[in-house]
Coordinates of C-alpha atoms in Angstrom, one line a residue:
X1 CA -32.8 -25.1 24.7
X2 CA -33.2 -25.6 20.9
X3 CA -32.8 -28.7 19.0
X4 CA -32.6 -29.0 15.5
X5 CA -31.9 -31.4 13.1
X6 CA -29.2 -30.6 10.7
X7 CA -30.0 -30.4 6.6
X8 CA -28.6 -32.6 4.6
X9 CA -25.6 -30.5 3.1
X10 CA -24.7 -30.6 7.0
X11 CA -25.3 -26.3 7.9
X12 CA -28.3 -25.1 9.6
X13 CA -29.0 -21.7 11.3
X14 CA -30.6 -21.9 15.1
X15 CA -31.5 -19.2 16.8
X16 CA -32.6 -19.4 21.1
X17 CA -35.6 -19.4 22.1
X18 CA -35.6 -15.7 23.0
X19 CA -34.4 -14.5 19.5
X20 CA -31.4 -13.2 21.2
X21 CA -28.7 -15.7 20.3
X22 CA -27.9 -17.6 17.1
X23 CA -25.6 -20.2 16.0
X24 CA -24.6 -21.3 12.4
X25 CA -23.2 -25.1 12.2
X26 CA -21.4 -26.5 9.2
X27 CA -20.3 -30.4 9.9
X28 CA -16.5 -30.9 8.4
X29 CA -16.9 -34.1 5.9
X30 CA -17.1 -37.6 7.3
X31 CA -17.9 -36.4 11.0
X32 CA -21.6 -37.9 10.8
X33 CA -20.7 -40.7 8.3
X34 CA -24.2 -40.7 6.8
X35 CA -25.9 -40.8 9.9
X36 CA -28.6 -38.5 11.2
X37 CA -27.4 -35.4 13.0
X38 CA -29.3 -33.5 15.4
X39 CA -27.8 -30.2 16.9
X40 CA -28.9 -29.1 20.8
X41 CA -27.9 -25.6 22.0
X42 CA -28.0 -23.8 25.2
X43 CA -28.2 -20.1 26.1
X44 CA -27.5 -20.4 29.8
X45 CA -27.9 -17.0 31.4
X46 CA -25.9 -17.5 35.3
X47 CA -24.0 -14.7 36.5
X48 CA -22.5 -16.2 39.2
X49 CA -21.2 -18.5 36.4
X50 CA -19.7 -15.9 34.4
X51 CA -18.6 -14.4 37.2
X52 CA -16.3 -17.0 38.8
X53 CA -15.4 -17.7 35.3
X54 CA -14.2 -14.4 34.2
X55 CA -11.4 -12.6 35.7
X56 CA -10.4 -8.7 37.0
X57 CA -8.9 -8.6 33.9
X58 CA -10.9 -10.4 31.3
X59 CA -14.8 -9.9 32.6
X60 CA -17.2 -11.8 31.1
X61 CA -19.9 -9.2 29.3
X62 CA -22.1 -12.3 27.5
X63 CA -24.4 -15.6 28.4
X64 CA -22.4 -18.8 28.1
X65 CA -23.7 -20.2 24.7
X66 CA -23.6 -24.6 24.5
X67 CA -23.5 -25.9 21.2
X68 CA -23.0 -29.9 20.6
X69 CA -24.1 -32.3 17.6
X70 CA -25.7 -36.1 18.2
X71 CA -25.6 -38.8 15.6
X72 CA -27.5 -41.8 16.6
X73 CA -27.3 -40.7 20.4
X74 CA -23.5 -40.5 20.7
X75 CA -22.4 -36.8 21.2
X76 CA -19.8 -35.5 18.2
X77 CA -17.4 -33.3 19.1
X78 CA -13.6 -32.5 20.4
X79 CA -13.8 -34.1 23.3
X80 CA -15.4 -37.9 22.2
X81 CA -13.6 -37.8 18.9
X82 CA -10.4 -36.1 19.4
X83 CA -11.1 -34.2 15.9
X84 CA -13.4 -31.1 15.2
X85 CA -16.6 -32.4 14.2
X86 CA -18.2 -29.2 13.0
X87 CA -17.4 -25.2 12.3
X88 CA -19.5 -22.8 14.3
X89 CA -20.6 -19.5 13.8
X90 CA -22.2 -17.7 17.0
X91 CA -24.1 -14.6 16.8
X92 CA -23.3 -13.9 21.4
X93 CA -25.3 -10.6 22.5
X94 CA -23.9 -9.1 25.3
X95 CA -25.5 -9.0 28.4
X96 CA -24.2 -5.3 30.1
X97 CA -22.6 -2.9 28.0
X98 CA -18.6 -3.1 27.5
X99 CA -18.0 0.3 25.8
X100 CA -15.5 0.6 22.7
X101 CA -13.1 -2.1 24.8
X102 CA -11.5 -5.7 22.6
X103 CA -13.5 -8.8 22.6
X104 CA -12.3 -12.0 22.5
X105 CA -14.1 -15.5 22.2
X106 CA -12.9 -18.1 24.6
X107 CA -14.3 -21.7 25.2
X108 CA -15.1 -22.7 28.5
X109 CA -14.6 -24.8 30.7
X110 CA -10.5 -23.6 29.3
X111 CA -11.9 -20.0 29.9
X112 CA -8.8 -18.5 29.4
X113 CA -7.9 -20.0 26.0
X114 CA -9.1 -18.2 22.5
X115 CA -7.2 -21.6 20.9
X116 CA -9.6 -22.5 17.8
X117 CA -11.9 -19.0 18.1
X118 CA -11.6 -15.4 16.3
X119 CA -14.0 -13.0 16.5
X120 CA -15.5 -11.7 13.3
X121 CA -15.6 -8.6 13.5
X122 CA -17.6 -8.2 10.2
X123 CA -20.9 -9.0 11.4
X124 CA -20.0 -7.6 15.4
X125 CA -21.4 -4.2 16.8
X126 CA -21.3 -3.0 20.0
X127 CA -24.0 -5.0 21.8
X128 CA -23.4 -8.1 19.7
X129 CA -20.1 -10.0 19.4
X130 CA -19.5 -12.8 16.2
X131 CA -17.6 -15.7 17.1
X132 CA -16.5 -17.9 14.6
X133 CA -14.9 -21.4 15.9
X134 CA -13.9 -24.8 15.0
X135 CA -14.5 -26.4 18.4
X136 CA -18.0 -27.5 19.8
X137 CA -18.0 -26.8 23.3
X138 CA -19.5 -24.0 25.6
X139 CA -18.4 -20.1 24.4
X140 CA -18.2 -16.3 25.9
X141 CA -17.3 -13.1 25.1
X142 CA -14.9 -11.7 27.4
X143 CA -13.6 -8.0 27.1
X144 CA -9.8 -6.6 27.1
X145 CA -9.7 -3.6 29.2
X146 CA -7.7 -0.5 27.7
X147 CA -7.0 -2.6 24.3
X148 CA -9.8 -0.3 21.7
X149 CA -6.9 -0.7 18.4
X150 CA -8.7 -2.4 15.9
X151 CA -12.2 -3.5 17.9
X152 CA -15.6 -3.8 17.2
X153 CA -15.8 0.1 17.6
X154 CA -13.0 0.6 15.1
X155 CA -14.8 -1.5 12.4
X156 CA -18.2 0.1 12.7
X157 CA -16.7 2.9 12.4
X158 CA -15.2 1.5 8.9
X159 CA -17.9 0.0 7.4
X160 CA -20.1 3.5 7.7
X161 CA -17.0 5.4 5.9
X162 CA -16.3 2.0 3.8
X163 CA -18.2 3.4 0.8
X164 CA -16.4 6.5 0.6
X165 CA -12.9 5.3 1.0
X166 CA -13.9 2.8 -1.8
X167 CA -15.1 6.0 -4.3
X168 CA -12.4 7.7 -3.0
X169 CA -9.9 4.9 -3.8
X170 CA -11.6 4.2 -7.6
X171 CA -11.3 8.2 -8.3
X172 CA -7.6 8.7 -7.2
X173 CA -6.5 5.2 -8.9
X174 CA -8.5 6.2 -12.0
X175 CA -6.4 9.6 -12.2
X176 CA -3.3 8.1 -11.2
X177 CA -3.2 5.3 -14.0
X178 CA -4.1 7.7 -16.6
X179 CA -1.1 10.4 -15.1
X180 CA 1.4 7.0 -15.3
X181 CA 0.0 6.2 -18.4
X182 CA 1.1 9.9 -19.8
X183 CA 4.2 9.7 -18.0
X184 CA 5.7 6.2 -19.8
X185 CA 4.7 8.2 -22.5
X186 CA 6.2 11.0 -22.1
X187 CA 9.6 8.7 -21.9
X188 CA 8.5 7.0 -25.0
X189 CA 8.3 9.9 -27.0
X190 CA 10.4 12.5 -25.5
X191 CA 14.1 11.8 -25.7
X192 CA 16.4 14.2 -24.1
X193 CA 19.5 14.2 -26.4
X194 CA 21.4 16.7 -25.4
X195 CA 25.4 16.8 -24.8
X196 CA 25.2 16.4 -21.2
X197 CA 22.5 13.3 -21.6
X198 CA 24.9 10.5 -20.6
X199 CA 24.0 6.7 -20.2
X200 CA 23.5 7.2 -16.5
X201 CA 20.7 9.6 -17.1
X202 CA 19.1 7.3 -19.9
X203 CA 18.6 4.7 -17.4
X204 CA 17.7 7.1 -14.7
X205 CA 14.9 7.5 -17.4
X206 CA 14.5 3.8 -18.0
X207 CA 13.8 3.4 -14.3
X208 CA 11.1 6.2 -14.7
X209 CA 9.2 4.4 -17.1
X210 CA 10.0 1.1 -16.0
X211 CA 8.8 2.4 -12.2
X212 CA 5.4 3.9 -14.1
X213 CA 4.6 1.4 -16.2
X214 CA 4.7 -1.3 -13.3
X215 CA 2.7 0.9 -10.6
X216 CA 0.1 1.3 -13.3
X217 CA -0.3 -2.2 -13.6
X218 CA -0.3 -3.0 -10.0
X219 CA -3.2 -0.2 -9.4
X220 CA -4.9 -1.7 -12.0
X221 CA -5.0 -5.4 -11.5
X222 CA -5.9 -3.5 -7.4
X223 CA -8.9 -2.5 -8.6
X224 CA -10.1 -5.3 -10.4
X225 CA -9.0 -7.3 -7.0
X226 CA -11.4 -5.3 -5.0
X227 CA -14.4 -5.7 -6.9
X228 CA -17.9 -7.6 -5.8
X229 CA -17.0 -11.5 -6.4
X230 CA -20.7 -12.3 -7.3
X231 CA -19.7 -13.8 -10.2
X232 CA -15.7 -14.8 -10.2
X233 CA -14.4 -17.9 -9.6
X234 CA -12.5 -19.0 -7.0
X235 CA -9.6 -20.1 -8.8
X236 CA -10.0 -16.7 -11.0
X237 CA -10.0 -14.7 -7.6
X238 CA -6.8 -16.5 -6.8
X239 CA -4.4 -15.8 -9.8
X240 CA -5.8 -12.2 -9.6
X241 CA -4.3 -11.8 -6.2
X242 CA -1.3 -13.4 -7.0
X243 CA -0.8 -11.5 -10.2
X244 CA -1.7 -7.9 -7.8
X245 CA 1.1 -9.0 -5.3
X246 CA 3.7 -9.8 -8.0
X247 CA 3.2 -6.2 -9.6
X248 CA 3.0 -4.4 -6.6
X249 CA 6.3 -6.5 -5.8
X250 CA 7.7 -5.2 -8.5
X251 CA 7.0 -1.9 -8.1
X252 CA 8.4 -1.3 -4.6
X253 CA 11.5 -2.7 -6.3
X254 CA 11.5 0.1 -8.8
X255 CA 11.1 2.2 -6.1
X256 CA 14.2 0.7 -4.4
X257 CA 16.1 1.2 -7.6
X258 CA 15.5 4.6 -8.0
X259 CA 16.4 5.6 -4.6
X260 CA 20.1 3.5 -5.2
X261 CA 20.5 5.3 -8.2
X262 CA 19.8 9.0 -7.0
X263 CA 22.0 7.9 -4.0
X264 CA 25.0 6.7 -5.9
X265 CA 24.9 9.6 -8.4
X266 CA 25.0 11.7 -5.3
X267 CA 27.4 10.1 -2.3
X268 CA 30.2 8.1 -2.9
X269 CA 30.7 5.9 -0.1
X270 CA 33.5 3.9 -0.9
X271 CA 35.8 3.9 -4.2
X272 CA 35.2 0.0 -4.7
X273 CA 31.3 0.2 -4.0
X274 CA 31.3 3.4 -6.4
X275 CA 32.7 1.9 -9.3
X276 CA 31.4 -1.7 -9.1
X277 CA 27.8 0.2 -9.1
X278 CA 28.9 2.2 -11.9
X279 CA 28.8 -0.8 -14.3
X280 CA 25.4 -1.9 -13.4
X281 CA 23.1 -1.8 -16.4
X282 CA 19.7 -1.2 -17.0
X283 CA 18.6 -4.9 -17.6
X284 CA 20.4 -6.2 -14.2
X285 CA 17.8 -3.6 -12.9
X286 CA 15.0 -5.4 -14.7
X287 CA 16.7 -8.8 -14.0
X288 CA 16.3 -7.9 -10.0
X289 CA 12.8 -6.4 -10.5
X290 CA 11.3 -8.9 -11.9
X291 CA 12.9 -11.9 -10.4
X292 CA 13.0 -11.1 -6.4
X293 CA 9.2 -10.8 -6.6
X294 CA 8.8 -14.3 -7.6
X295 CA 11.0 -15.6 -4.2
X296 CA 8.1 -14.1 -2.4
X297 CA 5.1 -14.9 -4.8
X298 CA 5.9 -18.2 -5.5
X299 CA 6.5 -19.8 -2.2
X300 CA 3.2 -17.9 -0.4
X301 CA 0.8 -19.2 -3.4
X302 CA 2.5 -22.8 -2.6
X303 CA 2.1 -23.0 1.1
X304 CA -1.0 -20.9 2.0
X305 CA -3.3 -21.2 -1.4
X306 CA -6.2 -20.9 0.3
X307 CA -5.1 -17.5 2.2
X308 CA -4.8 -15.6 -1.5
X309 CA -8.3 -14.5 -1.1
X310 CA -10.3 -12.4 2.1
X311 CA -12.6 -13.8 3.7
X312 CA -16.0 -12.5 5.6
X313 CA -18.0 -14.3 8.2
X314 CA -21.8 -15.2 6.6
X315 CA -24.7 -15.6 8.8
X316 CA -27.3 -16.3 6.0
X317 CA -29.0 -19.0 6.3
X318 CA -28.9 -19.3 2.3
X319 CA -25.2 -20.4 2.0
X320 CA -24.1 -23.5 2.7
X321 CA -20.6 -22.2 4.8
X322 CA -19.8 -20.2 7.4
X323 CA -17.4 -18.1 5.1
X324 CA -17.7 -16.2 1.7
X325 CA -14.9 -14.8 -0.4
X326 CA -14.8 -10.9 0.2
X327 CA -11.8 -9.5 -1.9
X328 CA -8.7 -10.8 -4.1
X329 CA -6.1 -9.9 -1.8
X330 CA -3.9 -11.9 0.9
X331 CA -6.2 -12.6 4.2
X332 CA -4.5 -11.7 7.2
X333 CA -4.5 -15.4 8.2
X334 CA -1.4 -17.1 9.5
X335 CA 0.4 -13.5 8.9
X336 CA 0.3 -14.2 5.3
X337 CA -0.5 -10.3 4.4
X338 CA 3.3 -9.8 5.6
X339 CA 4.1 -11.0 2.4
X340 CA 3.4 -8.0 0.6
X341 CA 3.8 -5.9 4.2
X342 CA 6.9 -6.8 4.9
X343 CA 9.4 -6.2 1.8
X344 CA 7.0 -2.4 0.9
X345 CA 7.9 -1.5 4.4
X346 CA 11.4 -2.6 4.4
X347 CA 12.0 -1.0 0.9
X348 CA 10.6 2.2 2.2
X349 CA 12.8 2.2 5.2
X350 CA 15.5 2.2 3.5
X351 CA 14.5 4.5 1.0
X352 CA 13.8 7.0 4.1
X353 CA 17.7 6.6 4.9
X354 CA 19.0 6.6 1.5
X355 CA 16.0 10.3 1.6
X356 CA 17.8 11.2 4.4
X357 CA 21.8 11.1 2.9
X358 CA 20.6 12.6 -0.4
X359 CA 19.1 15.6 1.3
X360 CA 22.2 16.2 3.3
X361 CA 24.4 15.7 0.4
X362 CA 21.8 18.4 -1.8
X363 CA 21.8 20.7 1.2
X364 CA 25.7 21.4 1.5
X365 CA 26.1 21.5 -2.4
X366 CA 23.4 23.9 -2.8
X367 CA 24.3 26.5 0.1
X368 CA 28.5 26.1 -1.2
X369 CA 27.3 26.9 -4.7
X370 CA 25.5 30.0 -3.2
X371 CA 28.7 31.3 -0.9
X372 CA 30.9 30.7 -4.1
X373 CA 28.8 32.9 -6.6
X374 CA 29.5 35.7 -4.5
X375 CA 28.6 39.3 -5.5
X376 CA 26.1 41.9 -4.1
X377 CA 24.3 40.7 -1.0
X378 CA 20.5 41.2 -2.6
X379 CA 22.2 38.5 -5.2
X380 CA 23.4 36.1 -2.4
X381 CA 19.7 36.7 -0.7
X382 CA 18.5 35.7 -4.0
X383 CA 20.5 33.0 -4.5
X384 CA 19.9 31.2 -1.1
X385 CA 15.7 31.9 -1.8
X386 CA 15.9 30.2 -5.1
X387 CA 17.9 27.1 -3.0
X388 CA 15.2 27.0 -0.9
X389 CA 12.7 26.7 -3.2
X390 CA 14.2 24.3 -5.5
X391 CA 14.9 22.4 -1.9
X392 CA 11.5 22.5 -1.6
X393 CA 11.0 20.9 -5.0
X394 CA 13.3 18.4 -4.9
X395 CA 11.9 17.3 -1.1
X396 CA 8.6 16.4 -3.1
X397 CA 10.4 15.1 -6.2
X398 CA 12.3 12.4 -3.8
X399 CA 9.3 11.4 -1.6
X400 CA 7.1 10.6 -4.7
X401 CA 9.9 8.6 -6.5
X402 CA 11.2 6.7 -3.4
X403 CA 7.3 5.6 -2.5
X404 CA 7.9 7.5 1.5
X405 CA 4.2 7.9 0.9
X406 CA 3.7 4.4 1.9
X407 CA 5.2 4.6 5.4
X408 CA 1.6 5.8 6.5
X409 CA 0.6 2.3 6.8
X410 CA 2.7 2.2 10.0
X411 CA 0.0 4.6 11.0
X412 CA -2.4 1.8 11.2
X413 CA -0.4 -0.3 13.3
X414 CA -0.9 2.7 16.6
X415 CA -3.9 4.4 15.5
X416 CA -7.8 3.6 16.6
X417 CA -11.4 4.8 16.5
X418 CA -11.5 8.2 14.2
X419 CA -7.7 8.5 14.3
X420 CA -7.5 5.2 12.4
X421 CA -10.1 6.8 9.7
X422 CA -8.0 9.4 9.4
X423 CA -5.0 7.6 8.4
X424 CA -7.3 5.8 6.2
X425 CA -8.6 8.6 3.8
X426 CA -4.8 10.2 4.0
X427 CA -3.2 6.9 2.9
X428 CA -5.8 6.2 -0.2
X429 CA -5.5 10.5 -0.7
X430 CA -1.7 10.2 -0.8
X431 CA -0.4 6.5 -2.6
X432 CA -4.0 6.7 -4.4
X433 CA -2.8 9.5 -6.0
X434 CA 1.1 8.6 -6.2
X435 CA 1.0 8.4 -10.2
X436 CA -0.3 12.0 -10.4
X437 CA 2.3 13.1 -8.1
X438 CA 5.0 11.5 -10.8
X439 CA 3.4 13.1 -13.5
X440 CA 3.4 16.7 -12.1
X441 CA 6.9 16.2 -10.9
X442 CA 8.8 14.5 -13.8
X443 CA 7.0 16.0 -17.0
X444 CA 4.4 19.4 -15.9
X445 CA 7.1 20.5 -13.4
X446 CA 10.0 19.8 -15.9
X447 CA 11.3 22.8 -17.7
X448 CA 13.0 20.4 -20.5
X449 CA 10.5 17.8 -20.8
X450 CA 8.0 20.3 -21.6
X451 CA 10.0 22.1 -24.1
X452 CA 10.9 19.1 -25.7
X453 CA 7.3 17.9 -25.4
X454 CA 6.2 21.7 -27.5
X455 CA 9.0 21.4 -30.0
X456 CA 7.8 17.5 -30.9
X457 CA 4.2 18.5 -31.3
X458 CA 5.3 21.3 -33.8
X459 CA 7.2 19.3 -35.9
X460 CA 4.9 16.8 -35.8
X461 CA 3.0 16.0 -39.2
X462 CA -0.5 14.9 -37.7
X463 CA -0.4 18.3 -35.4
X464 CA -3.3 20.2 -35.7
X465 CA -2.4 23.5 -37.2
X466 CA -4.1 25.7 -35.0
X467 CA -2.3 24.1 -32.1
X468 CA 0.8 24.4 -34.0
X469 CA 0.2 28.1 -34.6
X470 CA -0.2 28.0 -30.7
X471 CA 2.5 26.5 -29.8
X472 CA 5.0 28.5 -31.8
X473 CA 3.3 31.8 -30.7
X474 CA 4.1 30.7 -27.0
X475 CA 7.9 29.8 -28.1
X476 CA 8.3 33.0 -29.5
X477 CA 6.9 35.2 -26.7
X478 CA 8.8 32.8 -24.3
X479 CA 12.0 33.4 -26.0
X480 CA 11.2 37.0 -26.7
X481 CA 10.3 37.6 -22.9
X482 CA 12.9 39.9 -20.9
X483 CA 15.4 37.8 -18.9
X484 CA 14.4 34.5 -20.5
X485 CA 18.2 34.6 -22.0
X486 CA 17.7 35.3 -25.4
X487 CA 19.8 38.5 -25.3
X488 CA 23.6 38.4 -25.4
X489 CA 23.4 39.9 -21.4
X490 CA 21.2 37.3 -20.0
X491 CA 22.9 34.7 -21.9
X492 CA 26.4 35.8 -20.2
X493 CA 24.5 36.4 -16.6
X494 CA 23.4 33.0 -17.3
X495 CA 26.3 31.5 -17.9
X496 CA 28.0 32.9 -14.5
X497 CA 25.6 31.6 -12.2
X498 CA 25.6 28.3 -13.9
X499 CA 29.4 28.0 -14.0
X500 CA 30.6 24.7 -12.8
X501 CA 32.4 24.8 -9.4
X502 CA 35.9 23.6 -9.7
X503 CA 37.2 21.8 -6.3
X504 CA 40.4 22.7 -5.2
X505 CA 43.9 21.2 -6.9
X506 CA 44.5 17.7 -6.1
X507 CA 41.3 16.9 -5.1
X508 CA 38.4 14.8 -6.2
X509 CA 35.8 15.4 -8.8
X510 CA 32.1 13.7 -9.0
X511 CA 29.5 15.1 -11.8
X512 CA 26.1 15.3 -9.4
X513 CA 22.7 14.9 -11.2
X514 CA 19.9 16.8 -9.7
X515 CA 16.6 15.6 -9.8
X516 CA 15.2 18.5 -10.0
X517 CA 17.5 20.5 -12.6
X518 CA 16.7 18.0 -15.2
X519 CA 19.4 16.6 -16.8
X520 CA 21.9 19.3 -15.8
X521 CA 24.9 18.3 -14.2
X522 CA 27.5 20.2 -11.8
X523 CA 31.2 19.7 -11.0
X524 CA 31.6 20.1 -6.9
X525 CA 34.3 19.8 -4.4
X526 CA 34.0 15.8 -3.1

């Protein structure tokens, strides 16, 4: 038995007499009104307690720990008050070992009720289970047989790769704003004006940049989110979080806007549908964007304010609470992280269909386009390699601009132990790096982007003229090369294989953009 009277800020840190348990008590205002407070606590170490207690399925592995508060000899808690009196934080070793199984914290006598209790899981290990409560009563650590996802085995495992993942995640965000950052550039500067450059693939672009520039800022504002919070303010940490949600927002809605448009240049579904989408402009996209964000943003920074910031238990005796502010991002609290869980997963869902009907469509256009070339059968064999390839390409194009990346979180929802570090580092490896993937598929990769790119910097006035020199040397030999169409041969070959395929009389025509042939555009049988 320890007793202990409370300071006057109304926290103290007790530990037993043994050094084996410890409780951390903050009284909630007005519970002592003013009055002394004294604190007893009770390791009380009876297996045949915990025993009858516990059940075949939920074994008790701990002590029963006592906590209760007096003020002026009246006992202050649940049961004489009918309101919490204080916030407890309890520090339960376990008493025989439970392997890598769940813990849970229950209250007894109501053994079999967590109602009030969550274990934190921040300061837990193995042998030692945290237990963070707003009840005063008697408490126990019980185990879940066969249920490992996400226990204390899981997190230790976290916190000794934490620091890694964390240099890991500052490296591939680093790289991946700078890529964006090119990229909008890129858009900015080159302008593809070419005869077959219609409206529909100006937007297409729009959406590009519009789609870079708000994934940059979303990394970004990430990584300022996810820094120590020493020194930030509360209400700083809050509009930070906010402000990282709303961008991320609106970049999974860029996402979903790419993957309509790619889908609709592709796959007519119905005549009404097709041509009612055909008159959507590029603002309604940024009309959408930014606005259906806000119908999530808004109403979780109203109704759970105080879950825009994470939380970890604190056991110092230092700090006056039982919590401190961890990172600027949604706590898992009252399922509030669903708010940016829930639309990036249902936007990347239905990206995986709209995936799914684009690579169908690209599959039987591509291997028609082949049988209707025709010629020797070394050119056919050709023909289908170079589909492959290209199918290849456009596989990676797709799943970079429609954000499939992100499905891996689903990972995290069936994975545990080292399988859930795994899906950690491929997740930050693989979104972390989702900018660079943009770059290398929409400018490096792009035949026309980068000649457009070479022939800007060489008429440029402020170009150095040794890169100019460069540059032009590399045009020539490129255009000099054997088979790179500059002779009257090539240029006729070329225009063969790249005549459009005309669909039978009577039937429909649809122009196709393919992502991965730039802006060139092919007439096939509908």
């Amino acid at each position: 038995v320890s007793v202990q009277r409370l300071r006057p800020d109304g926290t103290q840190l007790v530990q037993s007499a043994d050094r084996s348990s410890t409780v951390k008590l903050r009284l909630l205002p007005d519970s002592a009104q003013g009055t002394a407070v004294s604190m007893v606590t009770t390791v009380l170490n009876l297996p045949h307690l915990t025993r009858r207690l516990g059940t075949a399925k939920q074994p008790v592995v701990s002590n029963v720990i006592q906590a209760t508060l007096y003020s002026g000899g009246e006992r202050l808690d649940a049961a004489s008050s009918g309101q919490p009196a204080a916030e407890v934080l309890l520090l339960i070793p376990h008493s025989r070992i439970s392997g890598q199984l769940r813990h849970r914290c229950l209250l007894a006598p109501e053994f079999l009720s967590p109602s009030g209790c969550r274990v934190a899981v921040e300061l837990s290990s193995p042998t030692v289970t945290a237990c963070l409560c707003r009840h005063l009563s008697s408490f126990a650590v019980t185990v879940l047989p066969g249920t490992a996802w996400l226990g204390v085995e899981t997190h230790r495992l976290w916190r000794l790769h934490s620091e890694p993942l964390r240099i890991l995640t500052w490296i591939c965000l680093s790289v991946s704003i700078v890529c964006l950052l090119l990229t909008s550039i890129t858009y900015i500067v080159v302008r593809m004006q070419t005869p077959m450059a219609d409206k529909s693939i100006a937007t297409l672009h729009r959406v590009h940049r519009s789609l870079c520039l708000a994934l940059m800022l979303g990394q970004a504002l990430f990584l300022a989110a996810f820094q120590p919070l020493d020194a930030t303010p509360i209400a700083a940490c809050k509009l930070l979080s906010v402000l990282t949600l709303y961008a991320l927002l609106c970049a999974f809605c860029w996402l979903l806007c790419e993957g309509l448009m790619y889908t609709h240049s592709l796959v007519i579904v119905l005549p009404r549908v097709d041509s009612a989408f055909a008159k959507v402009k590029f603002w309604h996209y940024c009309l959408a964007s930014g606005v259906a964000p806000l119908l999530i943003v808004l109403p979780t920074a109203a109704l759970r304010p105080e879950q825009l910031i994470q939380t970890e238990a604190d056991a110092s005796a230092d700090s006056g609470g039982l919590l401190r502010p961890s990172v600027c991002w949604l706590s898992g609290d009252h399922g509030v992280s669903f708010a940016f869980i829930g639309p990036a997963m249902a936007v990347c869902l239905v990206n995986l269909c709209l995936f799914a009907v684009i690579m169908r469509r690209l599959a039987g256009t591509r291997s028609d386009a082949a049988d209707a070339v025709g010629g020797s059968a070394a050119t056919s064999a050709s023909l289908r390699l170079s589909y492959l390839s290209r199918q290849m390409k456009v596989t990676a194009t797709l799943a970079c601009l429609l954000g499939l990346t992100w499905l891996l979180g689903l990972m995290f929802l069936f994975a545990e132990t080292h399988l859930f570090i795994v899906a950690q580092y491929l997740f930050t490896l693989l979104n972390g790096l989702q900018g660079c993937f943009i770059f290398a598929t929409q400018v490096c990769a792009h035949k026309r982007v980068r000649e457009d790119w070479e022939k800007f910097l060489i008429d440029g006035r402020r170009t150095p003229g040794s890169l100019r020199r460069l540059l032009e040397q590399r045009r020539n030999a490129r255009l000099s090369a054997p088979g790179s169409g500059s002779t009257p041969a090539n240029k006729a070959q070329q225009g063969r294989l790249r005549q459009p395929l005309l669909p039978p009389q009577g039937q429909q025509q649809q122009q196709l953009y393919l992502p991965y042939e730039g802006d060139a555009r092919y007439l096939v049988d509908k």
